[in-house]
XYZ file of C-alpha atoms in Angstrom:
317
model
C 17.298 -24.147 10.131
C 15.093 -22.004 12.354
C 13.145 -23.744 15.138
C 9.382 -23.394 15.131
C 9.141 -21.072 18.125
C 11.552 -18.653 16.513
C 9.759 -18.828 13.126
C 6.498 -18.064 14.809
C 7.939 -14.952 16.440
C 9.633 -13.488 13.380
C 6.499 -12.504 11.355
C 4.922 -11.043 14.481
C 8.006 -8.855 15.139
C 8.066 -7.769 11.523
C 4.398 -6.918 11.682
C 4.918 -4.845 14.867
C 7.707 -2.971 13.213
C 5.637 -2.278 10.133
C 2.711 -1.089 12.262
C 4.868 1.194 14.356
C 6.262 2.845 11.191
C 2.899 3.170 9.541
C 1.130 4.606 12.610
C 3.840 6.851 13.933
C 2.731 10.493 14.377
C 5.005 12.945 16.200
C 3.193 15.278 18.674
C 5.077 18.534 18.068
C 4.828 18.886 14.339
C 2.453 20.913 12.111
C 0.008 18.934 10.069
C 1.222 20.625 6.817
C 4.783 19.664 7.621
C 3.957 16.065 8.505
C 1.867 15.708 5.319
C 4.894 16.768 3.329
C 7.551 14.688 5.093
C 5.675 11.814 6.792
C 5.579 9.351 3.871
C 9.174 10.204 3.027
C 10.364 9.655 6.611
C 8.414 6.414 6.966
C 9.947 5.123 3.786
C 13.500 6.079 5.067
C 12.923 4.132 8.246
C 11.554 1.144 6.381
C 14.644 1.058 4.104
C 16.864 1.356 7.216
C 15.439 -2.039 8.325
C 15.070 -1.574 12.111
C 15.165 -4.739 14.100
C 12.561 -3.774 16.670
C 9.612 -1.397 17.147
C 11.638 0.517 19.636
C 14.461 1.044 17.158
C 11.982 2.183 14.556
C 10.586 4.698 16.974
C 13.975 6.098 17.768
C 14.814 6.537 14.076
C 11.372 8.136 13.413
C 11.846 10.483 16.327
C 15.344 11.605 15.114
C 14.129 12.044 11.605
C 10.993 13.992 12.662
C 13.196 16.388 14.678
C 15.411 17.016 11.686
C 12.319 17.651 9.451
C 10.735 20.124 11.839
C 13.938 22.029 12.086
C 14.464 21.954 8.290
C 10.936 23.336 7.695
C 11.628 26.161 10.158
C 14.869 26.916 8.363
C 13.122 26.879 4.955
C 15.126 24.019 3.790
C 13.330 22.273 0.840
C 11.533 19.181 2.223
C 13.245 16.902 -0.252
C 14.793 13.573 0.869
C 18.156 14.125 -0.620
C 18.361 17.715 0.630
C 17.121 16.997 4.211
C 19.298 13.903 4.624
C 22.416 15.356 3.038
C 25.597 15.348 5.173
C 25.545 19.137 5.130
C 21.983 19.433 6.463
C 22.551 16.732 9.141
C 25.734 18.370 10.408
C 24.122 21.787 10.464
C 21.165 20.402 12.402
C 23.377 18.687 14.970
C 25.476 21.818 15.533
C 22.631 24.434 15.356
C 19.372 22.707 15.839
C 20.106 20.509 18.841
C 20.626 21.739 22.376
C 23.838 20.291 23.725
C 23.093 17.502 26.096
C 25.437 15.335 28.265
C 25.833 11.709 27.506
C 26.504 11.895 23.800
C 22.898 12.678 22.772
C 24.065 14.710 19.706
C 26.320 11.898 18.509
C 23.533 9.359 18.943
C 21.091 11.422 16.919
C 23.733 12.103 14.258
C 24.273 8.358 13.986
C 20.585 7.659 13.698
C 20.172 10.329 11.037
C 23.160 9.015 9.055
C 21.473 5.541 9.084
C 18.399 7.159 7.507
C 20.541 8.979 4.986
C 22.282 5.906 3.713
C 19.229 4.447 1.982
C 18.711 7.920 0.466
C 22.003 7.707 -1.347
C 21.457 4.090 -2.510
C 17.801 4.318 -3.524
C 16.225 7.401 -5.059
C 12.625 6.134 -5.253
C 11.429 8.562 -2.574
C 12.181 11.534 -4.765
C 10.878 11.469 -8.311
C 13.063 13.414 -10.658
C 11.954 14.247 -14.215
C 14.334 11.718 -15.698
C 13.036 9.000 -13.307
C 9.389 9.132 -14.430
C 8.548 5.824 -15.939
C 6.571 6.091 -19.240
C 3.111 4.355 -19.204
C 2.456 1.292 -21.333
C 0.283 1.649 -24.318
C -3.069 -0.246 -24.324
C -1.655 -2.754 -26.883
C 1.382 -3.329 -24.639
C -0.827 -3.950 -21.622
C -2.918 -6.489 -23.530
C 0.300 -8.273 -24.647
C 1.643 -8.356 -21.183
C -1.559 -9.756 -19.784
C -1.755 -12.453 -22.447
C 1.811 -13.409 -21.680
C 1.103 -13.582 -17.959
C -1.999 -15.761 -18.629
C 0.081 -18.124 -20.768
C 2.620 -18.919 -17.986
C 2.778 -22.653 -17.432
C 3.746 -22.535 -13.759
C 0.577 -21.796 -11.805
C 2.306 -19.960 -8.851
C 4.278 -17.732 -11.276
C 1.076 -17.059 -13.308
C -0.833 -16.147 -10.143
C 1.801 -13.898 -8.612
C 2.406 -12.047 -11.902
C -1.319 -11.621 -12.459
C -1.725 -10.204 -8.929
C 1.264 -7.973 -9.531
C -0.293 -6.460 -12.625
C -3.644 -6.117 -10.961
C -2.204 -4.286 -7.986
C 0.089 -1.951 -9.968
C -1.824 -1.231 -13.200
C -5.294 -1.881 -11.764
C -4.939 -0.280 -8.252
C -2.003 2.056 -8.508
C 0.256 0.196 -6.014
C 4.041 0.807 -6.208
C 6.810 -1.722 -5.741
C 6.776 -1.172 -1.968
C 2.971 -1.441 -1.650
C 2.706 -4.836 -3.375
C 4.967 -6.479 -0.719
C 2.353 -5.951 2.006
C -1.006 -6.740 0.310
C -2.600 -9.945 1.602
C -5.824 -11.648 0.503
C -7.352 -10.574 3.837
C -6.900 -6.924 2.791
C -9.157 -7.275 -0.237
C -12.916 -6.898 0.316
C -16.056 -6.384 -1.764
C -17.715 -2.971 -1.749
C -21.421 -2.506 -1.573
C -21.447 -1.863 -5.356
C -19.596 -5.124 -5.999
C -16.112 -3.699 -6.654
C -12.880 -4.566 -4.891
C -11.376 -2.374 -2.157
C -7.842 -2.954 -0.856
C -6.342 -1.817 2.419
C -2.711 -1.292 1.500
C -0.223 -1.618 4.464
C 3.400 -0.572 4.742
C 4.876 2.967 4.951
C 2.112 4.491 2.790
C -0.895 2.781 4.220
C -4.129 3.760 2.486
C -7.317 2.381 0.774
C -7.202 1.814 -2.964
C -9.794 0.523 -5.434
C -9.384 -1.926 -8.268
C -10.255 -1.084 -11.842
C -13.046 -3.257 -13.160
C -10.921 -4.724 -15.872
C -8.536 -6.234 -13.211
C -11.167 -7.369 -10.670
C -11.300 -11.013 -11.921
C -7.497 -11.374 -11.775
C -7.309 -9.945 -8.316
C -10.223 -12.028 -7.028
C -8.643 -15.184 -8.452
C -5.390 -14.380 -6.698
C -7.257 -13.904 -3.419
C -9.093 -17.155 -3.840
C -5.775 -18.978 -4.407
C -3.917 -17.571 -1.383
C -6.651 -17.032 1.101
C -5.429 -14.558 3.701
C -1.792 -14.808 2.518
C 0.463 -12.490 0.610
C -0.799 -11.965 -2.970
C 2.518 -11.390 -4.677
C 5.021 -13.208 -2.578
C 7.317 -12.759 0.424
C 8.233 -9.473 2.061
C 11.744 -9.542 0.608
C 12.302 -7.290 -2.370
C 14.409 -9.944 -4.042
C 11.454 -12.281 -4.277
C 9.389 -9.548 -5.884
C 12.159 -8.637 -8.285
C 12.643 -12.235 -9.371
C 9.014 -12.477 -10.373
C 9.335 -9.525 -12.739
C 12.724 -10.844 -13.933
C 11.293 -14.209 -14.769
C 8.669 -12.676 -17.046
C 11.255 -10.234 -18.508
C 13.366 -13.234 -19.463
C 10.464 -14.778 -21.214
C 9.697 -11.464 -22.992
C 13.154 -11.572 -24.642
C 11.898 -14.329 -26.861
C 9.391 -11.966 -28.408
C 10.885 -8.803 -29.924
C 7.590 -6.860 -29.536
C 7.067 -7.698 -25.821
C 8.061 -4.891 -23.430
C 9.786 -5.570 -20.222
C 7.557 -5.805 -17.136
C 8.132 -2.880 -14.756
C 6.113 -2.032 -11.683
C 6.828 1.716 -12.127
C 5.471 1.638 -15.732
C 2.412 -0.314 -14.583
C 1.650 2.336 -11.912
C 2.218 5.110 -14.453
C -0.279 3.463 -16.654
C -2.817 3.486 -13.793
C -2.024 7.181 -13.211
C -2.728 8.107 -16.839
C -5.985 5.985 -16.695
C -7.155 7.900 -13.669
C -6.245 11.334 -15.156
C -7.952 10.390 -18.413
C -11.133 9.426 -16.471
C -11.134 12.892 -14.748
C -10.936 11.460 -11.224
C -11.044 14.300 -8.686
C -7.419 15.300 -8.158
C -7.492 15.473 -4.311
C -8.944 11.915 -4.200
C -6.351 10.780 -6.784
C -3.402 12.042 -4.736
C -4.688 10.366 -1.588
C -5.351 7.052 -3.313
C -1.957 7.195 -4.986
C -0.278 7.663 -1.654
C 1.680 10.743 -2.673
C 1.923 14.337 -1.310
C 3.368 15.829 -4.513
C 1.632 16.114 -7.803
C 4.919 16.194 -9.708
C 4.708 12.656 -11.136
C 1.124 13.298 -12.311
C 2.118 16.527 -13.982
C 4.939 14.751 -15.798
C 2.466 12.305 -17.272
C -0.134 14.869 -18.543
C 1.278 14.649 -22.028
C 0.042 11.051 -22.134
C -3.561 12.075 -21.249
C -5.869 12.578 -24.258
C -7.099 16.136 -24.797
C -10.694 16.991 -23.854
C -13.027 18.532 -26.357
C -12.824 22.280 -25.739
C -16.670 22.589 -25.555
C -16.726 19.921 -22.832
C -13.979 21.795 -20.904
C -16.087 24.966 -21.101
C -19.064 23.134 -19.721
C -17.024 21.673 -16.829
C -15.844 25.188 -15.791
C -19.291 26.686 -16.287
C -21.057 24.196 -13.965
C -18.324 23.577 -11.416
C -19.671 26.041 -8.879
C -23.435 25.598 -9.197
C -23.682 24.258 -5.606
C -22.472 27.720 -4.428
C -24.957 29.678 -6.516
């Protein structure tokens, strides 16, 4: 059992580490390069689970150096390419100036620590085969009814918040770990705005159809975590609990955070949300996942498309 003084320190340390990762910005790196690799590098460091803010900084610094060199060498800024054994060894031998005291060996060790999560977890790079298909409207309605019917209040509230954050706000499985009731505020127009923490910190907005569910979750937890603890196993167990219940009904799809987020993406694309704003709100630097989902977006009337193009530049006339 952990004594009270230690327990009080642990969340504070975890918060400091999270903040250090989220706010890290190397000085000697072009904005375009950082925009391409920053979220990827922050996710690598998060998955490496540093035990202190200082350790997180050292991992971030080593990774940033590798990314700057890779960009200069025209190596694709892709997580599996950058953190491959071949690229790391080439960087250590060619990109680092030899220094006494084992500096090269130390940096190699840090980079390999960042590379290990890349081989175990491929969520940072979305391949075509990894794109989760969105749910249909009928599947979403069925999932929401199933969640609302859960007898255990805590499970019902957590699953409802999970669906609201993923399908209603576009949060991914990492994002939902960090959202607290204190992060949700009312906008001037009466909607809900959420400050997402973690490696891809940003502001997101809740779809009107999920506002009541999200507001109810906030009311229940106050300033606490909406979905559950920071551990991924807790989050996974929630989805698994519902998936087990779904097995009793042959027409009920398995709950999957990736599919919920893909459903949100298709909703936004169908609503013609400005693409630059959509990428920023989604917390991504690549449009690949959106492009792969275009087939699920309803076609626009050709006449309407013509009018959109015709009037797009009126402010410049």
